[in-house]
Short mmCIF file of C-alpha atoms in Angstrom, two decimals:
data_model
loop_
_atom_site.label_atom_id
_atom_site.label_comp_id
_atom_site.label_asym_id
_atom_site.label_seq_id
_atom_site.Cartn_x
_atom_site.Cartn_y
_atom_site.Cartn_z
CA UNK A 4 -86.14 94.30 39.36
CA UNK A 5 -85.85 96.95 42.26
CA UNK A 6 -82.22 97.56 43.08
CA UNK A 7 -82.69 101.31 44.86
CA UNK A 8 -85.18 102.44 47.35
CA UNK A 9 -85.81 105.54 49.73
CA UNK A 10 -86.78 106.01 53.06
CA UNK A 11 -87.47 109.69 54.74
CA UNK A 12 -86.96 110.54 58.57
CA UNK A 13 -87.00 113.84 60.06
CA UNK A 14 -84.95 115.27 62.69
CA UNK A 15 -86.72 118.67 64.14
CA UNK A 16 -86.32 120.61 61.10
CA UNK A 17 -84.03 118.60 59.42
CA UNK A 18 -85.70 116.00 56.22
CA UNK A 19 -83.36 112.78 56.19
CA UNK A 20 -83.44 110.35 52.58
CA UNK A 21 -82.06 107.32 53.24
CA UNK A 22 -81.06 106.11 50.10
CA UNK A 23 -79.84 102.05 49.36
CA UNK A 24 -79.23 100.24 46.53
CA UNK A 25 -77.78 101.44 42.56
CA UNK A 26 -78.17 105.46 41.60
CA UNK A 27 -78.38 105.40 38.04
CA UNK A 28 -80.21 106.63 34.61
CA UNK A 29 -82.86 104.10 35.59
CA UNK A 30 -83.03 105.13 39.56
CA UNK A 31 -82.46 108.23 39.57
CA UNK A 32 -86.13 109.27 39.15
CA UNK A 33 -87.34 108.34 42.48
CA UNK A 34 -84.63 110.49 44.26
CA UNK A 35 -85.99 113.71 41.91
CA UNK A 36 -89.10 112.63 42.98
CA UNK A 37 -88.35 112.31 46.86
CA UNK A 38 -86.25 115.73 46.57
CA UNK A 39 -89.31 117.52 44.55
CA UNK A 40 -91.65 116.94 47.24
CA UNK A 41 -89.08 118.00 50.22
CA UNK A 42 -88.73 121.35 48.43
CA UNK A 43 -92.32 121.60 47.52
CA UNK A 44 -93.23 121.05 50.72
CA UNK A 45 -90.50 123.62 51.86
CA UNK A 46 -88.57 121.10 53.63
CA UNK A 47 -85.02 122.95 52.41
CA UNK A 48 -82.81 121.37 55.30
CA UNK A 49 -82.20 118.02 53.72
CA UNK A 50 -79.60 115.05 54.69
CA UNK A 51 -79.16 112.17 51.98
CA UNK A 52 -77.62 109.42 54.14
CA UNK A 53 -75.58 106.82 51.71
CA UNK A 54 -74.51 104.79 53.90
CA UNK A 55 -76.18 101.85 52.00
CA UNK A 56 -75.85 103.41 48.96
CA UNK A 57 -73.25 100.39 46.64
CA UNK A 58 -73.23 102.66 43.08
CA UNK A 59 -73.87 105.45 41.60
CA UNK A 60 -73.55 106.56 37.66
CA UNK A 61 -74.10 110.05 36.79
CA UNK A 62 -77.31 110.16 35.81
CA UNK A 63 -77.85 110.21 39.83
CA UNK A 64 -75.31 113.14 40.57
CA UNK A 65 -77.13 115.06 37.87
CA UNK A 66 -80.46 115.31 40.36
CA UNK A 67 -77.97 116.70 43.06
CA UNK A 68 -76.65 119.16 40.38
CA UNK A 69 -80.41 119.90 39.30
CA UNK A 70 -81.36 120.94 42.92
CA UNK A 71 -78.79 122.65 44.80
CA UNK A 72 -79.03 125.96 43.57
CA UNK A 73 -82.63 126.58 44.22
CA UNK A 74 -82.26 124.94 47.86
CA UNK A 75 -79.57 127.02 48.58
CA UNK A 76 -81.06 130.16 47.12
CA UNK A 77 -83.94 129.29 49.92
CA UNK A 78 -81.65 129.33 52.88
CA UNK A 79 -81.55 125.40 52.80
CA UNK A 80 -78.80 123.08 51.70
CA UNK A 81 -78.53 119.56 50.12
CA UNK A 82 -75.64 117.61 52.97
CA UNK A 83 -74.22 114.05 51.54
CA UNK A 84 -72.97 111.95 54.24
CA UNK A 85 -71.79 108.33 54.53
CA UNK A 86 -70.38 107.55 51.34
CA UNK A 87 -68.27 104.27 50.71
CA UNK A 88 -65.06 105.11 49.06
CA UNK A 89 -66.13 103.57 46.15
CA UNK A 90 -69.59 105.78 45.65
CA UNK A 91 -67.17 108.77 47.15
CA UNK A 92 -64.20 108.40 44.12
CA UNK A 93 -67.25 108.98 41.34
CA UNK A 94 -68.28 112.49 43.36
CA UNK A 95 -64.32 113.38 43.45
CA UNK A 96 -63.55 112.24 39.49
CA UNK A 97 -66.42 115.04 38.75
CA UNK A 98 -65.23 117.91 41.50
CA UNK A 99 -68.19 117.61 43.17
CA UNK A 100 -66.38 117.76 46.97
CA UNK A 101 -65.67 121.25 46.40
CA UNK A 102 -68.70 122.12 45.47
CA UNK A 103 -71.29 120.02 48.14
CA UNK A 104 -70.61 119.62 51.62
CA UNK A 105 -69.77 115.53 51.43
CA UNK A 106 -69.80 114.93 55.53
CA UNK A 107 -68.79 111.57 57.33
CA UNK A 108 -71.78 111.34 59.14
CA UNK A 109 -75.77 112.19 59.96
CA UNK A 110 -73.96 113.71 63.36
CA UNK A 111 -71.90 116.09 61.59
CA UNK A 112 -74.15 116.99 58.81
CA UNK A 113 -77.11 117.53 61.87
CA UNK A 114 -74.11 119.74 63.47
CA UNK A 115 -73.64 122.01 60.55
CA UNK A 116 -77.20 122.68 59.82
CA UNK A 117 -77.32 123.98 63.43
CA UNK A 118 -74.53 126.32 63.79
CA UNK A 119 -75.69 127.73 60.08
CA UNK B 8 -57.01 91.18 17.06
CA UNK B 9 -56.07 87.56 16.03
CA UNK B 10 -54.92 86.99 20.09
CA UNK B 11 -58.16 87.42 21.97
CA UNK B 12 -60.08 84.96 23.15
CA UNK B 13 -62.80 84.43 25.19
CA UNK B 14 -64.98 87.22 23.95
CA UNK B 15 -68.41 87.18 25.28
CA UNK B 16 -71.53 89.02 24.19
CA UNK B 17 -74.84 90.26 25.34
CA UNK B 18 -77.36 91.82 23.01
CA UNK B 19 -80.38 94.02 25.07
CA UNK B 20 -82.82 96.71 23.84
CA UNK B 21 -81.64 100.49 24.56
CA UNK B 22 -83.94 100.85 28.06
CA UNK B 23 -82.47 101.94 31.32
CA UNK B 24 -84.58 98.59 32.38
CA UNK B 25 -81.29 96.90 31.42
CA UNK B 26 -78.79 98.98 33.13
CA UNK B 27 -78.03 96.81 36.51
CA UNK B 28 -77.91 93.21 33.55
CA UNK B 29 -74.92 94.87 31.44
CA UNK B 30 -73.32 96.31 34.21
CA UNK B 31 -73.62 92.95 35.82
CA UNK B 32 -72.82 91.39 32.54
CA UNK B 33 -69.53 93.05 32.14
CA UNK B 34 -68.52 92.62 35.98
CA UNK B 35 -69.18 89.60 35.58
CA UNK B 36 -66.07 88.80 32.88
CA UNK B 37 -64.22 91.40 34.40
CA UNK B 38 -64.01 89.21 37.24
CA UNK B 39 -63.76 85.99 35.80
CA UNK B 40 -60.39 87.39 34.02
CA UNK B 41 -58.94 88.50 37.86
CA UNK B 42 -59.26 91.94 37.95
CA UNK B 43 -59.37 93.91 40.85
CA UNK B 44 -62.10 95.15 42.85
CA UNK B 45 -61.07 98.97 41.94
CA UNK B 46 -60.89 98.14 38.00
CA UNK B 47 -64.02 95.94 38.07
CA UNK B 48 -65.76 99.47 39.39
CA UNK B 49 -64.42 101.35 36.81
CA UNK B 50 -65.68 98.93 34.12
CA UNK B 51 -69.09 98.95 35.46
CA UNK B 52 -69.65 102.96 35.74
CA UNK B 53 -67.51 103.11 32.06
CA UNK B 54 -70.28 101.27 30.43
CA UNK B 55 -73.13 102.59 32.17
CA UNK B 56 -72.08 105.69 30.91
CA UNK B 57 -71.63 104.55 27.58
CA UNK B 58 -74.82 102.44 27.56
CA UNK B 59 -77.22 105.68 29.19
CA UNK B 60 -75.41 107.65 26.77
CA UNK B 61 -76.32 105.53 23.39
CA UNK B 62 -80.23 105.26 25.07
CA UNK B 63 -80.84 109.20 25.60
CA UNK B 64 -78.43 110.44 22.64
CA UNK B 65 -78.22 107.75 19.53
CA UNK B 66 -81.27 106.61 20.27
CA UNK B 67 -83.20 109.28 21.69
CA UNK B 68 -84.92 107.02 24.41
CA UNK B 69 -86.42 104.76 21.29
CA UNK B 70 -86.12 101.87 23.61
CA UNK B 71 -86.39 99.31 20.55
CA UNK B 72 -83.38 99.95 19.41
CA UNK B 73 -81.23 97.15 19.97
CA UNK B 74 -77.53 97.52 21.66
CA UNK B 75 -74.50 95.14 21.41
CA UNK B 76 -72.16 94.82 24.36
CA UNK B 77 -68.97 92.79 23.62
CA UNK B 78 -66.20 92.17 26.52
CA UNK B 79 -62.61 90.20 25.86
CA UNK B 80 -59.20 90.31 26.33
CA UNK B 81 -55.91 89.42 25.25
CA UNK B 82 -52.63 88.67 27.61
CA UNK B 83 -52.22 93.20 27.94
CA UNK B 84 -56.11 94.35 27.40
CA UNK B 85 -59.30 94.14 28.53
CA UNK B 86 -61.63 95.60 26.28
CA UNK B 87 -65.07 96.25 25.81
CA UNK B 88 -67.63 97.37 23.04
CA UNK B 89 -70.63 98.70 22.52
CA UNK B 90 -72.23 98.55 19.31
CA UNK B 91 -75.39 100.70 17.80
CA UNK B 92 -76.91 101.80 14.72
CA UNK B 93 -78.29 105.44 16.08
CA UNK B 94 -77.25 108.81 15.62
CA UNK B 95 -73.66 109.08 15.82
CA UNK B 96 -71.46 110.92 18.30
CA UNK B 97 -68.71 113.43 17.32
CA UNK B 98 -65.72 112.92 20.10
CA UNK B 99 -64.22 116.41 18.41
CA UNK B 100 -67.17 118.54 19.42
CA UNK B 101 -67.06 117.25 23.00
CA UNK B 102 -65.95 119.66 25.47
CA UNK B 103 -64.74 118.54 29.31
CA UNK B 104 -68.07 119.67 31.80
CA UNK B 105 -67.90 122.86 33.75
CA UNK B 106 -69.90 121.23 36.72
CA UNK B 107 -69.76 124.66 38.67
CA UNK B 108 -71.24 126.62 35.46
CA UNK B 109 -73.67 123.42 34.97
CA UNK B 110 -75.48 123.60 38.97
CA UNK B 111 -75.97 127.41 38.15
CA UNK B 112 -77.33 126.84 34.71
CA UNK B 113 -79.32 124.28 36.46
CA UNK B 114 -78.33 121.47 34.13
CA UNK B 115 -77.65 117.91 34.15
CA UNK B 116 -75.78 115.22 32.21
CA UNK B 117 -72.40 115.38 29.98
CA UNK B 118 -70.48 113.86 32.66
CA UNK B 119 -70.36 110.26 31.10
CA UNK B 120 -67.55 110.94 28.50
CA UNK B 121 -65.30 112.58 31.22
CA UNK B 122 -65.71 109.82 33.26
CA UNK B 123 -65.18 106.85 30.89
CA UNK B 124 -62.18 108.91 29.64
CA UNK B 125 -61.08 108.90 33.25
CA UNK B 126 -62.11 105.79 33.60
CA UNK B 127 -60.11 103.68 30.76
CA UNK B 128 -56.79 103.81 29.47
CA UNK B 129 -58.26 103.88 25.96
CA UNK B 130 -61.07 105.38 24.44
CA UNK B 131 -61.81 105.32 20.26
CA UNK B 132 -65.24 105.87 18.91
CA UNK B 133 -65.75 104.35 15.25
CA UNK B 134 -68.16 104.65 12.82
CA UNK B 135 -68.70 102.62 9.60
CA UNK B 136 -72.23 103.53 7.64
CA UNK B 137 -74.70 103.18 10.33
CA UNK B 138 -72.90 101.40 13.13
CA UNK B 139 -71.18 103.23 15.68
CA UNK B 140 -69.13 101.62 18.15
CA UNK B 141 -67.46 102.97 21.28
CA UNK B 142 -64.69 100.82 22.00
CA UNK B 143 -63.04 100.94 25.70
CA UNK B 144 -59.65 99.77 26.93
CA UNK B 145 -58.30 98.50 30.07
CA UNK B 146 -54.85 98.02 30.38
CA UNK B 147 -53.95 94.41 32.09
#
């Protein structure tokens, strides 16, 4: 059964995952996978779009937690933008918003890797 | 508890493979007794967590190992179980995550037993010999 998939755009310099489905212990593998070979392919500037994104367990906020430091340490950032309130409540039970930048939209997230 | 009816169970081995089925499983029941949208989420991450954590920690990823999941209520409670016969978990040894301290360390995971403690109005782990059972409440 296949309940998550991943689809990658680019915007200039700017790597876009378009992630849909259920994030968890099962999942979360392919996102590693898809955020591996950004980095190793030193794609650093990187969007994950959840706008079709219906659940996520912590298994799949522990590949966000794996990543950022070592994007950030390359000048690049991990943005999270379109979450449903439901998918958003998980990130803010755990602290994350302080800690990512969690964005409305591609727009704004597009926006802030510019003026950076 | 002599008052609870309705108690329904699903027995799977300890794989990821079956994470969407008892998350489904317990949604399921959860929304057959009326709950609401908000507290059927809940249910579903609570024993997600619980499940991923019996698979990677009392079971090591032996994916063999079987796992009961039990779901019921009375008139106040909903509440669910799950039910192994790994290694055991010691609720007085857990500490709360430092997520900040956990991104620099570059480490994942011990976020499940904050959140099913945020989660649930009740949490009680109990062992007897080689069953452990991590019992979750819901307050009605």
């Amino acid at each position: 059964m296949k309940n998550f998939s991943i689809a990658l755009r680019h915007n200039e310099s700017v790597s876009i995952l378009d992630i849909s489905g259920e994030l968890d212990a099962h999942t979360a593998s392919q996102l590693e996978n898809s955020l591996k070979s950004l980095i190793d392919d030193e794609n650093y500037h990187i969007i994950v779009n959840c706008s079709d994104l219906d659940y996520i367990a912590s298994a799949g906020l522990g590949v966000f937690m794996a990543y950022i430091e070592d994007v950030r340490a390359l000048g690049g950032d991990i943005k999270l933008t379109n979450m449903n309130d439901r998918v958003y409540n998980v990130f803010d039970l755990l602290g994350f918003p302080t800690l990512y930048d969690i964005l409305n939209d591609e727009r704004e997230a597009l926006q802030s890797f510019s003026t950076n | 508890m002599a008052n609870t009816k309705n108690i329904h169970k699903l027995r799977v081995d300890a794989s990821t493979e079956h994470l969407a089925q008892v998350r489904d499983f317990v949604a399921a029941h959860a929304s057959e007794m009326g709950l609401s949208g908000k507290d059927i989420s809940d249910i579903r991450l609570a024993v997600d967590e619980a499940y991923t954590n019996i698979i990677k920690h009392a079971y090591r990823n032996q994916s063999s190992n079987p796992v009961e999941i039990e779901i019921g209520h009375n008139s106040t409670e909903l509440w669910i179980s799950l039910i192994d016969q790994g290694d055991s978990f010691n609720p007085s040894e857990y500490k709360e995550p430092d997520i900040l301290q956990r991104i620099k360390d570059k480490k994942r995971g011990g976020m499940g037993v904050y959140l099913i403690r945020k989660l649930m109005d009740n949490v009680q782990y109990n062992t007897k010999g080689k069953t452990n059972e991590i019992r979750m409440v819901k307050n009605l």
